[in-house]
Tab-separated table of C-alpha atoms and ligand atoms in Angstrom:
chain	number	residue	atom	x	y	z
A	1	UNK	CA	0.000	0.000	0.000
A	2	UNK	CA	1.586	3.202	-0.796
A	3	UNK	CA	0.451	6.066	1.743
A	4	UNK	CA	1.649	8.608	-0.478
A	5	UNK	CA	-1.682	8.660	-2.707
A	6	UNK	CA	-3.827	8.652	0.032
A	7	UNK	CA	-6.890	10.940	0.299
A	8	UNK	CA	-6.444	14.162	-1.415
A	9	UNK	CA	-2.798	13.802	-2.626
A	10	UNK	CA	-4.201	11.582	-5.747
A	11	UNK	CA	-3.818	12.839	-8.893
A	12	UNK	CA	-7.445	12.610	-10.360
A	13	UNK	CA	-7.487	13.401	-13.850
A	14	UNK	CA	-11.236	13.913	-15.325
A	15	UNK	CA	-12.360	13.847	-19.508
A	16	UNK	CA	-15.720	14.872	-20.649
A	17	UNK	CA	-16.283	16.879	-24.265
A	18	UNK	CA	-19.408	19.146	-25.121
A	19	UNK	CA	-20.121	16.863	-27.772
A	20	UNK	CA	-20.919	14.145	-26.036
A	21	UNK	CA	-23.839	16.278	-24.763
A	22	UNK	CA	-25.369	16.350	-28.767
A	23	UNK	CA	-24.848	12.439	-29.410
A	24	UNK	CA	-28.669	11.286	-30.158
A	25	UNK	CA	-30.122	8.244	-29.077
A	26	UNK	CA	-33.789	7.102	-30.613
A	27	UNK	CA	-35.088	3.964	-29.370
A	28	UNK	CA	-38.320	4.445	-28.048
A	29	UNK	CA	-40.259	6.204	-31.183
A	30	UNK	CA	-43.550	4.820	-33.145
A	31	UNK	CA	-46.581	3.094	-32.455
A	32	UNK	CA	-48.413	5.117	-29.333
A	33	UNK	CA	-45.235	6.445	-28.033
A	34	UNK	CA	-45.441	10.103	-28.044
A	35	UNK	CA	-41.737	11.518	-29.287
A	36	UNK	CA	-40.077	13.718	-26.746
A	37	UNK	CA	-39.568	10.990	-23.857
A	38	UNK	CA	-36.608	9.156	-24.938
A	39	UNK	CA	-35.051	7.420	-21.238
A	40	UNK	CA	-30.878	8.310	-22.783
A	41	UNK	CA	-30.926	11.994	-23.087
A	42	UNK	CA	-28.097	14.105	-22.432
A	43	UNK	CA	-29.203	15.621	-19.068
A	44	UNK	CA	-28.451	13.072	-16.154
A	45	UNK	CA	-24.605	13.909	-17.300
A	46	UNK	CA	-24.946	17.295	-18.353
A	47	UNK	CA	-26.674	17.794	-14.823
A	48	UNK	CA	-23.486	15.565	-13.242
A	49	UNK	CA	-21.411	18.031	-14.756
A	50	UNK	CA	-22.755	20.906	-13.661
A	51	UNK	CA	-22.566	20.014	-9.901
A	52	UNK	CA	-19.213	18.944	-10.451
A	53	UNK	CA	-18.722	22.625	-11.874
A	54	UNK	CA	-20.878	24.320	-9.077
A	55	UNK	CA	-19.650	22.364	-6.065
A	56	UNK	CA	-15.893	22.874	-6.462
A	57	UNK	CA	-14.808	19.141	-7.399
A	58	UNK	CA	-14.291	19.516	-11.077
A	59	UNK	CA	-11.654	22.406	-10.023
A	60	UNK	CA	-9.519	19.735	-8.065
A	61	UNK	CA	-9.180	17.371	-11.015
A	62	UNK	CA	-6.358	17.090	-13.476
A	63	UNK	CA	-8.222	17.887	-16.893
A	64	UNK	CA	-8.038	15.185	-19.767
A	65	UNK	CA	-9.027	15.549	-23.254
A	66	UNK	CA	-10.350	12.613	-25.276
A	67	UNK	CA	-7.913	11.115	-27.612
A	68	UNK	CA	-8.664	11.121	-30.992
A	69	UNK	CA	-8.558	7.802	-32.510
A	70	UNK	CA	-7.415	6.063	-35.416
A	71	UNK	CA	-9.948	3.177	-37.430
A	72	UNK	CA	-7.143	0.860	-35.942
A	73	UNK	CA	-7.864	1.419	-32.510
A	74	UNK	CA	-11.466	0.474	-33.363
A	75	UNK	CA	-10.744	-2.282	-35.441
A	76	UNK	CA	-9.207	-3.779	-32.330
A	77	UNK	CA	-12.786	-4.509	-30.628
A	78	UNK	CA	-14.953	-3.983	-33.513
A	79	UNK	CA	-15.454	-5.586	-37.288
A	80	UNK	CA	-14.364	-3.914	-39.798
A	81	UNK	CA	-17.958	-4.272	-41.790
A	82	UNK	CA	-19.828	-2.804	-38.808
A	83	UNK	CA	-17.465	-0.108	-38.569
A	84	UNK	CA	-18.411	0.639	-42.288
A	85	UNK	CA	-21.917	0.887	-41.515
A	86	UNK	CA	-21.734	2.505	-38.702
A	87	UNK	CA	-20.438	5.393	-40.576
A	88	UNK	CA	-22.372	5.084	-43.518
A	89	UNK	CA	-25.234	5.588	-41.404
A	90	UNK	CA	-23.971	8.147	-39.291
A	91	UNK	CA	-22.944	10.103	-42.452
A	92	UNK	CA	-26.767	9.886	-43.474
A	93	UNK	CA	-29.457	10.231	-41.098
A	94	UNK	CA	-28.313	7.808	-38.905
A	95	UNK	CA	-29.898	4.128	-38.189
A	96	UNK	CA	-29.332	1.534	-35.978
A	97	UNK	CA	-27.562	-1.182	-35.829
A	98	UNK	CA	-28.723	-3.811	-32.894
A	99	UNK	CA	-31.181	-3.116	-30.059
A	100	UNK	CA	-32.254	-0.512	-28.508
A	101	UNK	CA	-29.505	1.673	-29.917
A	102	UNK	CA	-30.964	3.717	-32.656
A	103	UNK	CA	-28.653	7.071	-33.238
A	104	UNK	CA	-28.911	9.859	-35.012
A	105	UNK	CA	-27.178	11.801	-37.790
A	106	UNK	CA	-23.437	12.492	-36.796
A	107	UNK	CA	-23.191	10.333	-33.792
A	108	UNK	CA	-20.530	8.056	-35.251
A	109	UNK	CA	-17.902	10.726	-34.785
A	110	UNK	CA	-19.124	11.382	-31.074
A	111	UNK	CA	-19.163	7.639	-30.487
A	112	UNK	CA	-15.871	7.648	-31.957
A	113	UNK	CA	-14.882	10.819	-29.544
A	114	UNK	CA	-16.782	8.640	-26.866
A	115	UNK	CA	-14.300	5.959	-26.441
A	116	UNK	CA	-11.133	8.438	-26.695
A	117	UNK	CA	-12.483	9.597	-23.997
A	118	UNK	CA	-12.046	6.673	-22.254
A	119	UNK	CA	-8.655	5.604	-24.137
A	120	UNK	CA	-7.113	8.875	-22.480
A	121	UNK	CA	-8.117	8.310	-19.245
A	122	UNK	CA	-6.946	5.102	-18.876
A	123	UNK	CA	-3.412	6.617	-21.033
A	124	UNK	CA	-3.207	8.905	-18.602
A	125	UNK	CA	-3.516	6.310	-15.503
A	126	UNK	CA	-0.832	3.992	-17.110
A	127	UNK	CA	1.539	6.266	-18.211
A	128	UNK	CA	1.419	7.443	-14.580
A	129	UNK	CA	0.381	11.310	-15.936
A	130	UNK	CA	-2.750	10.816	-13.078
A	131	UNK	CA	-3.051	8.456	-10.150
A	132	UNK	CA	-6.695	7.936	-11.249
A	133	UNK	CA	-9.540	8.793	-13.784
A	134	UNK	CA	-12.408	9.476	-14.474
A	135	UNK	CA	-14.199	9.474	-17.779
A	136	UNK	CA	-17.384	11.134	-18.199
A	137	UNK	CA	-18.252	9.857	-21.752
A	138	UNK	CA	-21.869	9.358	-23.950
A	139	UNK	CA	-22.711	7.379	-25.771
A	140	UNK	CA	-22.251	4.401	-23.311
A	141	UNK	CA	-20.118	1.280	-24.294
A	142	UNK	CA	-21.028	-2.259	-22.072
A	143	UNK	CA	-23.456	-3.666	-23.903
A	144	UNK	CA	-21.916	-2.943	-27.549
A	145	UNK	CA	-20.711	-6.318	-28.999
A	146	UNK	CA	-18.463	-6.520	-31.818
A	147	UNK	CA	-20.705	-6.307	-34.938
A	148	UNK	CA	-23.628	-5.350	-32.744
A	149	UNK	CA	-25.102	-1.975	-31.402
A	150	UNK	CA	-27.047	-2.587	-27.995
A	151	UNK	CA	-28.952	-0.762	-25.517
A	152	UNK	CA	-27.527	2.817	-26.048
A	153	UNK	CA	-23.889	1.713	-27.034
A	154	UNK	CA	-22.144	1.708	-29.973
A	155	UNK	CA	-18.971	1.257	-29.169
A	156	UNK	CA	-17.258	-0.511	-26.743
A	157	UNK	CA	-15.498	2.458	-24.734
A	158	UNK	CA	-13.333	0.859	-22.220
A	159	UNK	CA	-12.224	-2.516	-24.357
A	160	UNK	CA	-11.181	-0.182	-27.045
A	161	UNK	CA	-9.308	2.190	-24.423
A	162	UNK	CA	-7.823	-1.328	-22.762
A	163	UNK	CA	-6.617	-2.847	-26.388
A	164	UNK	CA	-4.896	0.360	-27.229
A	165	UNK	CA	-3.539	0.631	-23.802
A	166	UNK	CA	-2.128	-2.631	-24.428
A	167	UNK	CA	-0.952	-2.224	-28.324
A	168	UNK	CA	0.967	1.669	-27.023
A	169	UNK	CA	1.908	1.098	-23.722
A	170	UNK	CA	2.563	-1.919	-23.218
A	171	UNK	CA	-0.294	-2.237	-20.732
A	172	UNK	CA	-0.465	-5.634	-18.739
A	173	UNK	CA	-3.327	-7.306	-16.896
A	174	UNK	CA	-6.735	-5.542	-16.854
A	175	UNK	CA	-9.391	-6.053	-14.553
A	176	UNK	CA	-13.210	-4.593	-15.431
A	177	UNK	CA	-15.408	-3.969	-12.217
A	178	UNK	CA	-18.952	-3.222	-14.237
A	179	UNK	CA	-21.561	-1.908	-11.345
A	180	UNK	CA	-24.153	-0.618	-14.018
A	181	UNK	CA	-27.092	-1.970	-13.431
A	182	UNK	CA	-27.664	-3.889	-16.645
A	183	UNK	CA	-25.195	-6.886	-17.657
A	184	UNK	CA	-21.598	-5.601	-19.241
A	185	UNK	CA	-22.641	-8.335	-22.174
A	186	UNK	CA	-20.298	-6.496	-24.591
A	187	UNK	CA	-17.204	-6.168	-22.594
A	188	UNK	CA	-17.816	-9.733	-21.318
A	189	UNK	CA	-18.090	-10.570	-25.016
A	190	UNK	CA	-14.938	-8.853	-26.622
A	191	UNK	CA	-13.096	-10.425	-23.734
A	192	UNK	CA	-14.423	-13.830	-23.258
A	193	UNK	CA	-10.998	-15.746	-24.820
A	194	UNK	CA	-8.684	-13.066	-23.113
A	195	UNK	CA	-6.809	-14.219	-20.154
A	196	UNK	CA	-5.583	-10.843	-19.750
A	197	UNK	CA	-8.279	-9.397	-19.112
A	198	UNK	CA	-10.744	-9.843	-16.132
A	199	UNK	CA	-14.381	-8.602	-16.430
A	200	UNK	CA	-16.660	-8.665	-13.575
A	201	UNK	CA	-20.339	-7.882	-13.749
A	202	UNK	CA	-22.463	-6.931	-10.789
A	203	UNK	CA	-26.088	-6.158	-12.313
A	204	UNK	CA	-29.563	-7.163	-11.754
A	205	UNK	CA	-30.498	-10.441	-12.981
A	206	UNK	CA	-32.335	-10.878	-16.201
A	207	UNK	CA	-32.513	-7.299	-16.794
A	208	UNK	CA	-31.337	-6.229	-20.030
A	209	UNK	CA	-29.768	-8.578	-22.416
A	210	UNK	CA	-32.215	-10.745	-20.634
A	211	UNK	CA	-30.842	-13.752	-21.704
A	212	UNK	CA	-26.898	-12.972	-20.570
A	213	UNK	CA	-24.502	-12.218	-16.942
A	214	UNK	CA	-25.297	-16.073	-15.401
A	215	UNK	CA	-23.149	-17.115	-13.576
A	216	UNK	CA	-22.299	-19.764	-15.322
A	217	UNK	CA	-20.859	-17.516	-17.886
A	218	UNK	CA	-16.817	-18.172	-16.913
A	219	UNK	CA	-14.559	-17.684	-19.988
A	220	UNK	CA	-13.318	-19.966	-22.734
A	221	UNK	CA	-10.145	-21.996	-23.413
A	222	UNK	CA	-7.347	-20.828	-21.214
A	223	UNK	CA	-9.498	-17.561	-20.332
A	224	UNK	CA	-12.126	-19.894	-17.851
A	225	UNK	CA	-12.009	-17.781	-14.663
A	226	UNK	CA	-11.528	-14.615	-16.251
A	227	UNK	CA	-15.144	-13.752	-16.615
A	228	UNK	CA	-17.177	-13.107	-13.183
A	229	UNK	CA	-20.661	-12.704	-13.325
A	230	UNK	CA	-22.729	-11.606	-10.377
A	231	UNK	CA	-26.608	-11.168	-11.314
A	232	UNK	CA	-28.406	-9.950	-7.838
A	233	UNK	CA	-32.131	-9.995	-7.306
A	234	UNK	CA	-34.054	-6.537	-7.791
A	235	UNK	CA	-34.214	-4.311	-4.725
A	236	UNK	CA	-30.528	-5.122	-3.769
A	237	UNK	CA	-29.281	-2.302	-1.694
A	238	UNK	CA	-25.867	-1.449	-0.123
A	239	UNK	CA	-25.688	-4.585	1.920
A	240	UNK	CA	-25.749	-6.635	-0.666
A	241	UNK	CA	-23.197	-5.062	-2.770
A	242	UNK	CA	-20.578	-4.761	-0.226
A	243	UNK	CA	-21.578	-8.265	0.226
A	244	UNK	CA	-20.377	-9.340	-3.139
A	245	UNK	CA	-17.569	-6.854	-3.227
A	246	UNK	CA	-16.326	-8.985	-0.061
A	247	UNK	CA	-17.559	-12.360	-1.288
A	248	UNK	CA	-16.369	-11.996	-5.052
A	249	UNK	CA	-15.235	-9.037	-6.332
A	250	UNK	CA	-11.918	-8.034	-4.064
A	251	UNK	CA	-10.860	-12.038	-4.201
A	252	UNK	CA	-11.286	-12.362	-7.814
A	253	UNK	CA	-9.301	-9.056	-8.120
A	254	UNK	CA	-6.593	-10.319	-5.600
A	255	UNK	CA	-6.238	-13.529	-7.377
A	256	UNK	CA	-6.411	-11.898	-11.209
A	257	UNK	CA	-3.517	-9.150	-9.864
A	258	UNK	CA	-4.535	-6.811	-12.249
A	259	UNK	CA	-1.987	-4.240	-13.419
A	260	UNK	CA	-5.139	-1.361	-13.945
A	261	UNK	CA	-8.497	-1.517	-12.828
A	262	UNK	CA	-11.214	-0.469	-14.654
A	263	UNK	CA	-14.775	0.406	-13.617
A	264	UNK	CA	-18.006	0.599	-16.328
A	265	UNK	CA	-19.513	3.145	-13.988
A	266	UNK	CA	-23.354	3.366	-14.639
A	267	UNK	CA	-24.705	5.072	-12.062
A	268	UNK	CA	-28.483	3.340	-12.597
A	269	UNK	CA	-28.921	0.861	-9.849
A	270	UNK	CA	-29.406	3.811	-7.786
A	271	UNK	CA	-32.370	3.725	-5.964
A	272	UNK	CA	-34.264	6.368	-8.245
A	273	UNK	CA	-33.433	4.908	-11.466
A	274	UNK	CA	-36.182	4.685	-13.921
A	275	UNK	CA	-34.324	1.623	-15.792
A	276	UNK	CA	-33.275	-0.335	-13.064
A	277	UNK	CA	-35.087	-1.767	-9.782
A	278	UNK	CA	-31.605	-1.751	-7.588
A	279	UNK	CA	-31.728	0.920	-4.430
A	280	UNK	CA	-28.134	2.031	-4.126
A	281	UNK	CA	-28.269	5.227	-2.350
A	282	UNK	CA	-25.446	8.254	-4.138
A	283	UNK	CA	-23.529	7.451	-1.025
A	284	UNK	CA	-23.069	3.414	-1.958
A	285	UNK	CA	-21.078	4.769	-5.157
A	286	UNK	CA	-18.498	6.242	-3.124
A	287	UNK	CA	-17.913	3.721	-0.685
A	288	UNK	CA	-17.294	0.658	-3.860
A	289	UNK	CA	-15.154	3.762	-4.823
A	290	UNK	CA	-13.168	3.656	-1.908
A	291	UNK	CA	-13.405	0.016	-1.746
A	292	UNK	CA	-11.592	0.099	-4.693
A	293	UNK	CA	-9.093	2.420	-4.569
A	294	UNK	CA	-7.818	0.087	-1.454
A	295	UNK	CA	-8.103	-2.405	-3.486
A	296	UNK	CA	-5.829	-0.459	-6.836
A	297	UNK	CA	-3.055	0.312	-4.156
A	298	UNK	CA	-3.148	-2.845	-3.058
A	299	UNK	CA	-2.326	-4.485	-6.376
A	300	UNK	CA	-1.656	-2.256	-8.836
A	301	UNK	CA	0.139	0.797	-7.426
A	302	UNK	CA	-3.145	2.840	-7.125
A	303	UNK	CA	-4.069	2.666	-10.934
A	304	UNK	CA	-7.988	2.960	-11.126
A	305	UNK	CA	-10.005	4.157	-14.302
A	306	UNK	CA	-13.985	5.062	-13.905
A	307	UNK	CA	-15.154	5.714	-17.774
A	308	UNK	CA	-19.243	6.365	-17.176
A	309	UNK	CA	-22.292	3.833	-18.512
A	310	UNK	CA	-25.531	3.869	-17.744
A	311	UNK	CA	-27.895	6.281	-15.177
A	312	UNK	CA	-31.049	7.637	-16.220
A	313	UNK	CA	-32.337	9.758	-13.015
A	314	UNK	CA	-32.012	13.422	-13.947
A	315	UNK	CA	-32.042	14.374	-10.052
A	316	UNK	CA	-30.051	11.302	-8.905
A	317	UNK	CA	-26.743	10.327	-11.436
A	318	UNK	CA	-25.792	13.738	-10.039
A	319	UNK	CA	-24.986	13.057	-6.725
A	320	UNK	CA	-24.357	9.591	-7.761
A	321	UNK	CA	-21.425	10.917	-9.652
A	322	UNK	CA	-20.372	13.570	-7.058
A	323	UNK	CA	-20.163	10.892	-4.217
A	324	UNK	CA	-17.926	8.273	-6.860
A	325	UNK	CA	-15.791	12.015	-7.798
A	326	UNK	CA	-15.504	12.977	-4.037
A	327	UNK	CA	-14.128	9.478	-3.005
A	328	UNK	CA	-11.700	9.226	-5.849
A	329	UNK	CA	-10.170	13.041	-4.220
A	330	UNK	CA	-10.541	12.209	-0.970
A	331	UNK	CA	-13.237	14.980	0.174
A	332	UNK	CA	-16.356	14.988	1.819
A	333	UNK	CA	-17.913	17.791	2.463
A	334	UNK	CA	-18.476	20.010	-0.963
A	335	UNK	CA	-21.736	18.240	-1.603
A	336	UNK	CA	-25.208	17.743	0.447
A	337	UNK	CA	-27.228	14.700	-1.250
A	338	UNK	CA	-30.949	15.648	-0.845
A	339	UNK	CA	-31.921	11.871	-1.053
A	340	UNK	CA	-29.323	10.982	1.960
A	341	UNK	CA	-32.449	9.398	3.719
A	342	UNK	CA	-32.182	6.277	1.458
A	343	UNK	CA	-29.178	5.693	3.330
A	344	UNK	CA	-31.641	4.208	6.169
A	345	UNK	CA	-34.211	2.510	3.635
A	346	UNK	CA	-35.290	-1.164	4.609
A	347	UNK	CA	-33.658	-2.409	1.459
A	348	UNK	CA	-30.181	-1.248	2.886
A	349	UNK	CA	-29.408	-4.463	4.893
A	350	UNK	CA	-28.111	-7.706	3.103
A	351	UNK	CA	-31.355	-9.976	2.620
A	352	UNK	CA	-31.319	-13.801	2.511
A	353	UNK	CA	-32.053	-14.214	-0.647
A	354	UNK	CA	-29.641	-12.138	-1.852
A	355	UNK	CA	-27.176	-13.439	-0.171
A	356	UNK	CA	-27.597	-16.601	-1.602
A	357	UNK	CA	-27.493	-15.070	-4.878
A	358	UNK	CA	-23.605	-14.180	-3.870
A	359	UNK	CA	-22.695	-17.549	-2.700
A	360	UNK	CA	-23.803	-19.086	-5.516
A	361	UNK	CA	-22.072	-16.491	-7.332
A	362	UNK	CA	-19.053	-17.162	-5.186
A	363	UNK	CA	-19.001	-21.036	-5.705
A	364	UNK	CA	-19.349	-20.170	-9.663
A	365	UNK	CA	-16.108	-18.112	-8.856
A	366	UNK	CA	-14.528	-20.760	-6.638
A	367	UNK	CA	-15.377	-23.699	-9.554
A	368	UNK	CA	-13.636	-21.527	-12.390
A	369	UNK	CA	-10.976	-20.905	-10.346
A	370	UNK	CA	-11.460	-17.361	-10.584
A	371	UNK	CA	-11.786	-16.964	-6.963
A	372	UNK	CA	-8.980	-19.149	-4.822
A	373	UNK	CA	-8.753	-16.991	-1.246
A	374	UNK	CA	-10.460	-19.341	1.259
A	375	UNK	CA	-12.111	-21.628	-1.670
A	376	UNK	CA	-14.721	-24.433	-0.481
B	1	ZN	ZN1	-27.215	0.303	-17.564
């Protein structure tokens, strides 16, 4: 553990770009939906911004600016015919080219911009510019597969940002830590041969893709163990996250001995998410901050990389975000969360059922051999 980057002595550096703000997402349009109430609009981040802005934190980061990638860097995570069409589109009046991730004219560029965005931060992290980072990108990139658009993502920010890590730098073993809400199906995917890399999904089960994030999902060939999946029953609150941070997450991590870690940090299994049914209060995403910074300076000299996902709560990803900000600086007081009370909400303490949901999660772990520290 090195006490130098302790509290506020870490170097935090912090990307976001104005365009991300103009990036259009269309999915829910026709039939008897009334346009106008699309759930991906720019505003839960815009509005995250602007408290970083008005509260003082953004001023104590180290500011980033997305890198502007090559069709190589894509090509690393993506086919090169969906690249094509994902252009082709873009250039026209856009399209879409999964599920539930319609886009508009232009956003191939921003998508494009989207994932730099992510490829600095975690540059910056591993060439040791910043202690840690934190990417505020849009569009999203978890569930984005490698010929296939899904829910909101296009392209796969952080396995993009990882594989050209890896190609410049020389960047070693990566472990994912993906807390949105919905299964990272796309990171999992890109990286299912990959020993290298270790991705680790805590969502809600069967929630979107549906039919992905069991546990029995482990890897393939020599890369069995390297995938983590932890699906926990709707109306999981803090106890049961710290729960499988204990249970899973920190022994996978400490038997992986990742040289980064990386989080896909959707902030929608807070508690008043319209697309999730999770009740994280803001407060929960600092502490599994916290949690892992411990855990980075534990393993990997301190090297932690947040690039954001999901979160659909105008009034909530704010203070969602300021809580994950404040922990990665090492403050507390610049922000008052208005919802604190959820903090002492009944779904707070670790149920039974969901605490069988993380030992069976656990044993999954334990049988892959992706989890060794006190194995049964
Ligand atoms: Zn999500």
């Amino acid at each position: 553990m090195d006490s130098e980057k302790s509290g506020a002595a870490r170097r935090v550096g912090f990307v976001s770009h104005e365009q991300y703000y103009w990036h259009q997402s269309i999915v829910a349009v026709g039939g008897d939906i009334e346009p106008g109430a699309e759930l991906e609009t720019p505003t839960p981040r815009r509005r995250l911004l602007n408290l970083l802005t008005k509260s003082g934190l953004l001023s104590l980061t180290h500011p980033l600016q997305p890198l502007m990638l090559e069709r190589e860097d894509l090509l690393r995570a993506h086919g090169a015919d969906y690249i094509d069409a994902f252009e082709r589109l873009s250039a026209a009046a856009g399209g879409e080219l999964g599920d539930f991730a319609g886009f508009g004219p232009g956003s191939f560029d921003i998508a494009v911009l989207s994932a730099g965005g992510a490829a600095e931060a975690v540059r910056a992290v591993t060439a040791g510019e910043v202690d840690t980072a934190y990417a505020l990108v849009r569009p999203p990139g978890h569930h984005a597969e490698r010929d296939r658009a899904r829910g909101y993502c296009l392209l796969a920010n952080l396995p993009i940002a990882i594989l050209k890590a890896r190609a410049d730098q020389g960047l070693g073993r990566v472990a994912v830590v993906d807390w949105d809400v919905h299964h990272g199906n796309g990171t999992q995917s890109i990286f299912y041969d990959d020993p290298d890399v270790l991705a680790v999904s805590l969502h809600q089960e069967r929630l979107y893709p549906h039919d992905s994030g069991m546990i029995t999902e482990t890897g393939t060939g020599d890369a069995v163990g390297t995938t983590v999946n932890l699906p926990l029953p709707a109306g999981s609150g803090l106890g049961a996250y710290e729960y499988a941070f204990a249970k899973v997450v920190e022994p996978a991590l400490r038997a992986f001995r990742p040289d980064l870690i990386a989080v896909a940090c959707g902030f929608d299994a807070g508690g008043l998410d319209p697309n999730g049914r999770m009740a994280l209060p803001a407060k929960a995403f600092g502490t599994l901050t916290g949690r892992l910074l411990q855990l980075a300076d534990e393993l990997c000299d301190g090297r932690l990389v947040l690039a954001q996902e999901g979160g659909y709560s105008a009034l909530h990803v704010p203070f969602c975000g300021a809580q994950t900000l404040s922990a990665l600086l090492g403050v507390s007081d610049l922000v008052t969360d208005p919802f604190a009370e959820m903090e002492n909400s009944p779904e707070q303490p670790l149920a039974v059922h969901q605490k069988a949901a993380v030992d069976a999660a656990r044993q999954a772990a334990c049988d892959s051999g992706a989890v060794t520290e006190g194995r049964s």
